[in-house]
Amino acid sequence: MAEITAITPQKKDKLRCNLEVDGRFYCGMKLETVMKNRLKVGLVVTEESLAVLQLESEKQTALDKALTHITVSMKTEKEIRDYLKRKGYLQDVCDYVVEKMKGYGFLDDAQYAKQYAESAGKRKGARLIAMELRRRGVDEDTAMAAVSEITDGEESAKRVLEKYLRGKELNRETYRKAYAHLISKGYDYDTAKSALGALKDDDED
């Protein structure tokens, strides 16, 4: 059993409250739900009962928030879960929303990874893109499958190189730093070397 130790209105949404249980933040909940179920400071409850209340009262609200969140850009499953947790939703609500969004076709990590790799591949190398995908919650196999479809790595590296070298004096030290810059952008050693060599050849023509 646990005790509700604080119920405070949320600053950005006056129709929702933050609940503290045993002195620590536990979840956010609709003010309507708090009042309907007569939740108050000092009430002894189970965390499971609070989870059930939140799921039943807020699953549609949480789903609406998540759907609004992806209107700007696609998100991974992890990003949606992290977003909902920051809003104070419990695991059961997060699970409900994720499954609904998958069913609607709004959450697809493989499709997200493919589109992200295609876009980022114009200015970054495969190693960095794969790392960024993993950071966003895409699993290793899915991330590697997405970056394996990048076909213009050397052309992309040359574009990055040309931008980096613009306005700089072309000498051995500059080329050394340019090579390091490509590596930092996630291009592998062979691609960086090839792109730099091709650019040097173009400069000598």
PDB file of C-alpha atoms in Angstrom:
ATOM      1  CA  MET A   1       0.000   0.000   0.000  1.00  0.00           C
ATOM      2  CA  ALA A   2       1.052   3.606  -0.540  1.00  0.00           C
ATOM      3  CA  GLU A   3      -0.115   7.058   0.540  1.00  0.00           C
ATOM      4  CA  ILE A   4      -0.946  10.036  -1.649  1.00  0.00           C
ATOM      5  CA  THR A   5       1.246  12.802  -0.271  1.00  0.00           C
ATOM      6  CA  ALA A   6       0.521  15.640  -2.713  1.00  0.00           C
ATOM      7  CA  ILE A   7      -1.920  16.603  -5.476  1.00  0.00           C
ATOM      8  CA  THR A   8      -0.908  19.750  -7.362  1.00  0.00           C
ATOM      9  CA  PRO A   9      -2.282  21.341 -10.556  1.00  0.00           C
ATOM     10  CA  GLN A  10      -0.029  21.208 -13.597  1.00  0.00           C
ATOM     11  CA  LYS A  11       1.303  24.600 -14.678  1.00  0.00           C
ATOM     12  CA  LYS A  12       0.652  24.092 -18.395  1.00  0.00           C
ATOM     13  CA  ASP A  13      -2.686  22.293 -18.081  1.00  0.00           C
ATOM     14  CA  LYS A  14      -5.011  23.343 -15.286  1.00  0.00           C
ATOM     15  CA  LEU A  15      -7.298  20.396 -16.039  1.00  0.00           C
ATOM     16  CA  ARG A  16      -4.594  17.935 -14.993  1.00  0.00           C
ATOM     17  CA  CYS A  17      -2.889  17.269 -11.668  1.00  0.00           C
ATOM     18  CA  ASN A  18       0.410  15.775 -10.588  1.00  0.00           C
ATOM     19  CA  LEU A  19       0.123  13.049  -7.979  1.00  0.00           C
ATOM     20  CA  GLU A  20       2.872  12.277  -5.492  1.00  0.00           C
ATOM     21  CA  VAL A  21       2.884   8.932  -3.737  1.00  0.00           C
ATOM     22  CA  ASP A  22       5.049   8.425  -0.651  1.00  0.00           C
ATOM     23  CA  GLY A  23       6.772  11.731  -1.320  1.00  0.00           C
ATOM     24  CA  ARG A  24       7.720  11.161  -4.956  1.00  0.00           C
ATOM     25  CA  PHE A  25       6.096  12.058  -8.264  1.00  0.00           C
ATOM     26  CA  TYR A  26       3.997   9.156  -9.468  1.00  0.00           C
ATOM     27  CA  CYS A  27       1.862  10.295 -12.402  1.00  0.00           C
ATOM     28  CA  GLY A  28      -0.263  12.960 -13.985  1.00  0.00           C
ATOM     29  CA  MET A  29      -4.041  12.602 -13.947  1.00  0.00           C
ATOM     30  CA  LYS A  30      -7.140  14.481 -15.058  1.00  0.00           C
ATOM     31  CA  LEU A  31      -8.601  16.733 -12.364  1.00  0.00           C
ATOM     32  CA  GLU A  32     -11.978  15.214 -13.242  1.00  0.00           C
ATOM     33  CA  THR A  33     -10.690  11.722 -12.427  1.00  0.00           C
ATOM     34  CA  VAL A  34      -9.171  12.898  -9.143  1.00  0.00           C
ATOM     35  CA  MET A  35     -12.457  14.455  -8.052  1.00  0.00           C
ATOM     36  CA  LYS A  36     -14.660  11.634  -9.331  1.00  0.00           C
ATOM     37  CA  ASN A  37     -12.669   9.050  -7.382  1.00  0.00           C
ATOM     38  CA  ARG A  38     -12.248  11.293  -4.334  1.00  0.00           C
ATOM     39  CA  LEU A  39      -8.495  11.099  -4.356  1.00  0.00           C
ATOM     40  CA  LYS A  40      -6.929  13.294  -1.684  1.00  0.00           C
ATOM     41  CA  VAL A  41      -3.748  13.781   0.284  1.00  0.00           C
ATOM     42  CA  GLY A  42      -3.440  11.151   2.993  1.00  0.00           C
ATOM     43  CA  LEU A  43      -5.489   8.549   1.149  1.00  0.00           C
ATOM     44  CA  VAL A  44      -3.936   5.095   1.234  1.00  0.00           C
ATOM     45  CA  VAL A  45      -4.044   3.419  -2.186  1.00  0.00           C
ATOM     46  CA  THR A  46      -2.248   0.839  -4.274  1.00  0.00           C
ATOM     47  CA  GLU A  47      -0.128   2.011  -7.180  1.00  0.00           C
ATOM     48  CA  GLU A  48      -1.929  -0.581  -9.290  1.00  0.00           C
ATOM     49  CA  SER A  49      -5.303   1.070  -8.608  1.00  0.00           C
ATOM     50  CA  LEU A  50      -3.917   4.466  -9.661  1.00  0.00           C
ATOM     51  CA  ALA A  51      -2.540   2.909 -12.848  1.00  0.00           C
ATOM     52  CA  VAL A  52      -5.991   1.512 -13.674  1.00  0.00           C
ATOM     53  CA  LEU A  53      -7.621   4.901 -13.055  1.00  0.00           C
ATOM     54  CA  GLN A  54      -5.139   6.670 -15.313  1.00  0.00           C
ATOM     55  CA  LEU A  55      -5.457   4.102 -18.092  1.00  0.00           C
ATOM     56  CA  GLU A  56      -9.238   4.231 -18.188  1.00  0.00           C
ATOM     57  CA  SER A  57      -9.553   7.992 -17.904  1.00  0.00           C
ATOM     58  CA  GLU A  58      -6.633   9.195 -19.997  1.00  0.00           C
ATOM     59  CA  LYS A  59      -5.853   6.709 -22.740  1.00  0.00           C
ATOM     60  CA  GLN A  60      -7.732   8.718 -25.380  1.00  0.00           C
ATOM     61  CA  THR A  61      -6.170  11.987 -24.220  1.00  0.00           C
ATOM     62  CA  ALA A  62      -2.712  10.403 -24.322  1.00  0.00           C
ATOM     63  CA  LEU A  63      -3.388   9.005 -27.783  1.00  0.00           C
ATOM     64  CA  ASP A  64      -4.506  12.413 -29.037  1.00  0.00           C
ATOM     65  CA  LYS A  65      -1.362  14.046 -27.621  1.00  0.00           C
ATOM     66  CA  ALA A  66       0.865  11.416 -29.240  1.00  0.00           C
ATOM     67  CA  LEU A  67      -0.867  11.788 -32.614  1.00  0.00           C
ATOM     68  CA  THR A  68      -0.419  15.556 -32.421  1.00  0.00           C
ATOM     69  CA  HIS A  69       3.240  15.036 -31.501  1.00  0.00           C
ATOM     70  CA  ILE A  70       3.943  13.153 -34.736  1.00  0.00           C
ATOM     71  CA  THR A  71       2.307  15.718 -37.020  1.00  0.00           C
ATOM     72  CA  VAL A  72       5.566  17.682 -37.204  1.00  0.00           C
ATOM     73  CA  SER A  73       7.750  14.677 -38.028  1.00  0.00           C
ATOM     74  CA  MET A  74       7.847  10.894 -37.750  1.00  0.00           C
ATOM     75  CA  LYS A  75       8.855   9.434 -34.397  1.00  0.00           C
ATOM     76  CA  THR A  76      10.193   6.106 -33.197  1.00  0.00           C
ATOM     77  CA  GLU A  77       8.416   3.983 -30.619  1.00  0.00           C
ATOM     78  CA  LYS A  78      10.998   5.002 -28.010  1.00  0.00           C
ATOM     79  CA  GLU A  79      10.505   8.691 -28.751  1.00  0.00           C
ATOM     80  CA  ILE A  80       6.731   8.364 -28.289  1.00  0.00           C
ATOM     81  CA  ARG A  81       7.180   6.462 -25.029  1.00  0.00           C
ATOM     82  CA  ASP A  82       9.670   9.043 -23.741  1.00  0.00           C
ATOM     83  CA  TYR A  83       7.303  11.870 -24.711  1.00  0.00           C
ATOM     84  CA  LEU A  84       4.365  10.307 -22.861  1.00  0.00           C
ATOM     85  CA  LYS A  85       6.462   9.555 -19.778  1.00  0.00           C
ATOM     86  CA  ARG A  86       7.550  13.207 -19.662  1.00  0.00           C
ATOM     87  CA  LYS A  87       3.844  14.075 -19.675  1.00  0.00           C
ATOM     88  CA  GLY A  88       3.351  11.876 -16.610  1.00  0.00           C
ATOM     89  CA  TYR A  89       1.647   8.876 -18.197  1.00  0.00           C
ATOM     90  CA  LEU A  90       2.258   5.436 -16.725  1.00  0.00           C
ATOM     91  CA  GLN A  91       3.480   2.323 -18.504  1.00  0.00           C
ATOM     92  CA  ASP A  92       0.013   0.906 -19.164  1.00  0.00           C
ATOM     93  CA  VAL A  93      -1.071   4.103 -20.932  1.00  0.00           C
ATOM     94  CA  CYS A  94       2.150   4.198 -22.957  1.00  0.00           C
ATOM     95  CA  ASP A  95       1.617   0.580 -24.015  1.00  0.00           C
ATOM     96  CA  TYR A  96      -1.972   1.306 -25.048  1.00  0.00           C
ATOM     97  CA  VAL A  97      -0.979   4.343 -27.140  1.00  0.00           C
ATOM     98  CA  VAL A  98       1.939   2.604 -28.839  1.00  0.00           C
ATOM     99  CA  GLU A  99      -0.165  -0.405 -29.820  1.00  0.00           C
ATOM    100  CA  LYS A 100      -2.938   1.840 -31.157  1.00  0.00           C
ATOM    101  CA  MET A 101      -0.479   3.906 -33.201  1.00  0.00           C
ATOM    102  CA  LYS A 102       1.128   0.774 -34.615  1.00  0.00           C
ATOM    103  CA  GLY A 103      -2.307  -0.483 -35.574  1.00  0.00           C
ATOM    104  CA  TYR A 104      -3.041   2.784 -37.368  1.00  0.00           C
ATOM    105  CA  GLY A 105       0.302   2.593 -39.154  1.00  0.00           C
ATOM    106  CA  PHE A 106       1.616   5.761 -37.498  1.00  0.00           C
ATOM    107  CA  LEU A 107       4.510   4.024 -35.743  1.00  0.00           C
ATOM    108  CA  ASP A 108       6.939   1.995 -37.844  1.00  0.00           C
ATOM    109  CA  ASP A 109      10.582   2.024 -36.773  1.00  0.00           C
ATOM    110  CA  ALA A 110      11.742   0.349 -39.987  1.00  0.00           C
ATOM    111  CA  GLN A 111      10.065   2.989 -42.161  1.00  0.00           C
ATOM    112  CA  TYR A 112      11.323   5.745 -39.881  1.00  0.00           C
ATOM    113  CA  ALA A 113      14.887   4.424 -40.136  1.00  0.00           C
ATOM    114  CA  LYS A 114      14.700   4.175 -43.914  1.00  0.00           C
ATOM    115  CA  GLN A 115      13.451   7.754 -44.333  1.00  0.00           C
ATOM    116  CA  TYR A 116      15.881   9.124 -41.756  1.00  0.00           C
ATOM    117  CA  ALA A 117      18.860   7.403 -43.420  1.00  0.00           C
ATOM    118  CA  GLU A 118      17.809   8.636 -46.849  1.00  0.00           C
ATOM    119  CA  SER A 119      17.576  12.237 -45.627  1.00  0.00           C
ATOM    120  CA  ALA A 120      20.607  12.258 -43.333  1.00  0.00           C
ATOM    121  CA  GLY A 121      22.717  10.434 -45.926  1.00  0.00           C
ATOM    122  CA  LYS A 122      22.996  13.693 -47.871  1.00  0.00           C
ATOM    123  CA  ARG A 123      25.198  15.193 -45.162  1.00  0.00           C
ATOM    124  CA  LYS A 124      26.345  12.373 -42.875  1.00  0.00           C
ATOM    125  CA  GLY A 125      28.069   9.018 -43.135  1.00  0.00           C
ATOM    126  CA  ALA A 126      26.512   5.630 -42.429  1.00  0.00           C
ATOM    127  CA  ARG A 127      28.304   5.092 -39.111  1.00  0.00           C
ATOM    128  CA  LEU A 128      26.959   8.325 -37.610  1.00  0.00           C
ATOM    129  CA  ILE A 129      23.461   7.740 -39.003  1.00  0.00           C
ATOM    130  CA  ALA A 130      23.319   4.233 -37.530  1.00  0.00           C
ATOM    131  CA  MET A 131      24.434   5.593 -34.152  1.00  0.00           C
ATOM    132  CA  GLU A 132      21.775   8.309 -34.245  1.00  0.00           C
ATOM    133  CA  LEU A 133      19.095   5.766 -35.134  1.00  0.00           C
ATOM    134  CA  ARG A 134      20.095   3.540 -32.221  1.00  0.00           C
ATOM    135  CA  ARG A 135      19.972   6.580 -29.926  1.00  0.00           C
ATOM    136  CA  ARG A 136      16.393   7.136 -31.092  1.00  0.00           C
ATOM    137  CA  GLY A 137      15.502   3.588 -30.107  1.00  0.00           C
ATOM    138  CA  VAL A 138      15.824   1.788 -33.446  1.00  0.00           C
ATOM    139  CA  ASP A 139      17.288  -1.683 -32.951  1.00  0.00           C
ATOM    140  CA  GLU A 140      20.684  -2.615 -34.385  1.00  0.00           C
ATOM    141  CA  ASP A 141      19.462  -4.799 -37.257  1.00  0.00           C
ATOM    142  CA  THR A 142      16.879  -2.248 -38.414  1.00  0.00           C
ATOM    143  CA  ALA A 143      19.395   0.597 -38.246  1.00  0.00           C
ATOM    144  CA  MET A 144      22.002  -1.327 -40.239  1.00  0.00           C
ATOM    145  CA  ALA A 145      19.432  -2.373 -42.835  1.00  0.00           C
ATOM    146  CA  ALA A 146      18.451   1.270 -43.314  1.00  0.00           C
ATOM    147  CA  VAL A 147      22.009   2.603 -43.747  1.00  0.00           C
ATOM    148  CA  SER A 148      22.881  -0.258 -46.095  1.00  0.00           C
ATOM    149  CA  GLU A 149      20.512   1.326 -48.633  1.00  0.00           C
ATOM    150  CA  ILE A 150      22.577   4.526 -48.795  1.00  0.00           C
ATOM    151  CA  THR A 151      24.172   4.339 -52.256  1.00  0.00           C
ATOM    152  CA  ASP A 152      25.814   7.729 -52.783  1.00  0.00           C
ATOM    153  CA  GLY A 153      28.128   7.808 -49.773  1.00  0.00           C
ATOM    154  CA  GLU A 154      31.137   9.112 -51.671  1.00  0.00           C
ATOM    155  CA  GLU A 155      29.144  11.822 -53.452  1.00  0.00           C
ATOM    156  CA  SER A 156      27.689  12.865 -50.120  1.00  0.00           C
ATOM    157  CA  ALA A 157      31.183  12.951 -48.597  1.00  0.00           C
ATOM    158  CA  LYS A 158      32.417  15.140 -51.475  1.00  0.00           C
ATOM    159  CA  ARG A 159      29.585  17.615 -50.896  1.00  0.00           C
ATOM    160  CA  VAL A 160      30.409  17.784 -47.183  1.00  0.00           C
ATOM    161  CA  LEU A 161      34.081  18.170 -48.057  1.00  0.00           C
ATOM    162  CA  GLU A 162      33.479  20.976 -50.538  1.00  0.00           C
ATOM    163  CA  LYS A 163      31.431  22.878 -47.981  1.00  0.00           C
ATOM    164  CA  TYR A 164      34.117  22.420 -45.323  1.00  0.00           C
ATOM    165  CA  LEU A 165      36.945  23.559 -47.623  1.00  0.00           C
ATOM    166  CA  ARG A 166      35.111  26.583 -48.983  1.00  0.00           C
ATOM    167  CA  GLY A 167      37.237  29.700 -48.402  1.00  0.00           C
ATOM    168  CA  LYS A 168      40.134  27.768 -46.851  1.00  0.00           C
ATOM    169  CA  GLU A 169      43.708  27.653 -48.100  1.00  0.00           C
ATOM    170  CA  LEU A 170      44.296  24.248 -49.670  1.00  0.00           C
ATOM    171  CA  ASN A 171      47.410  22.713 -48.145  1.00  0.00           C
ATOM    172  CA  ARG A 172      48.433  19.513 -46.409  1.00  0.00           C
ATOM    173  CA  GLU A 173      47.216  20.645 -42.970  1.00  0.00           C
ATOM    174  CA  THR A 174      43.840  21.712 -44.346  1.00  0.00           C
ATOM    175  CA  TYR A 175      43.384  18.381 -46.115  1.00  0.00           C
ATOM    176  CA  ARG A 176      44.321  16.544 -42.904  1.00  0.00           C
ATOM    177  CA  LYS A 177      41.655  18.438 -40.987  1.00  0.00           C
ATOM    178  CA  ALA A 178      39.169  17.889 -43.823  1.00  0.00           C
ATOM    179  CA  TYR A 179      39.768  14.144 -43.630  1.00  0.00           C
ATOM    180  CA  ALA A 180      39.206  14.222 -39.854  1.00  0.00           C
ATOM    181  CA  HIS A 181      36.030  16.236 -40.434  1.00  0.00           C
ATOM    182  CA  LEU A 182      34.644  13.536 -42.721  1.00  0.00           C
ATOM    183  CA  ILE A 183      35.421  10.838 -40.156  1.00  0.00           C
ATOM    184  CA  SER A 184      33.630  12.889 -37.483  1.00  0.00           C
ATOM    185  CA  LYS A 185      30.587  13.036 -39.773  1.00  0.00           C
ATOM    186  CA  GLY A 186      30.393   9.252 -39.786  1.00  0.00           C
ATOM    187  CA  TYR A 187      32.031   8.410 -43.111  1.00  0.00           C
ATOM    188  CA  ASP A 188      34.248   5.347 -43.075  1.00  0.00           C
ATOM    189  CA  TYR A 189      37.967   5.656 -43.747  1.00  0.00           C
ATOM    190  CA  ASP A 190      37.833   4.367 -47.314  1.00  0.00           C
ATOM    191  CA  THR A 191      34.981   6.701 -48.296  1.00  0.00           C
ATOM    192  CA  ALA A 192      36.707   9.696 -46.698  1.00  0.00           C
ATOM    193  CA  LYS A 193      40.005   8.873 -48.406  1.00  0.00           C
ATOM    194  CA  SER A 194      38.345   8.336 -51.783  1.00  0.00           C
ATOM    195  CA  ALA A 195      36.323  11.577 -51.572  1.00  0.00           C
ATOM    196  CA  LEU A 196      39.384  13.569 -50.576  1.00  0.00           C
ATOM    197  CA  GLY A 197      41.437  12.014 -53.351  1.00  0.00           C
ATOM    198  CA  ALA A 198      38.767  12.777 -55.934  1.00  0.00           C
ATOM    199  CA  LEU A 199      38.565  16.378 -54.811  1.00  0.00           C
ATOM    200  CA  LYS A 200      42.331  16.775 -55.003  1.00  0.00           C
ATOM    201  CA  ASP A 201      42.275  15.375 -58.542  1.00  0.00           C
ATOM    202  CA  ASP A 202      39.564  17.872 -59.512  1.00  0.00           C
ATOM    203  CA  ASP A 203      41.624  20.730 -58.096  1.00  0.00           C
ATOM    204  CA  GLU A 204      44.663  19.670 -60.078  1.00  0.00           C
ATOM    205  CA  ASP A 205      42.808  19.520 -63.416  1.00  0.00           C
TER     206      ASP A 205
END
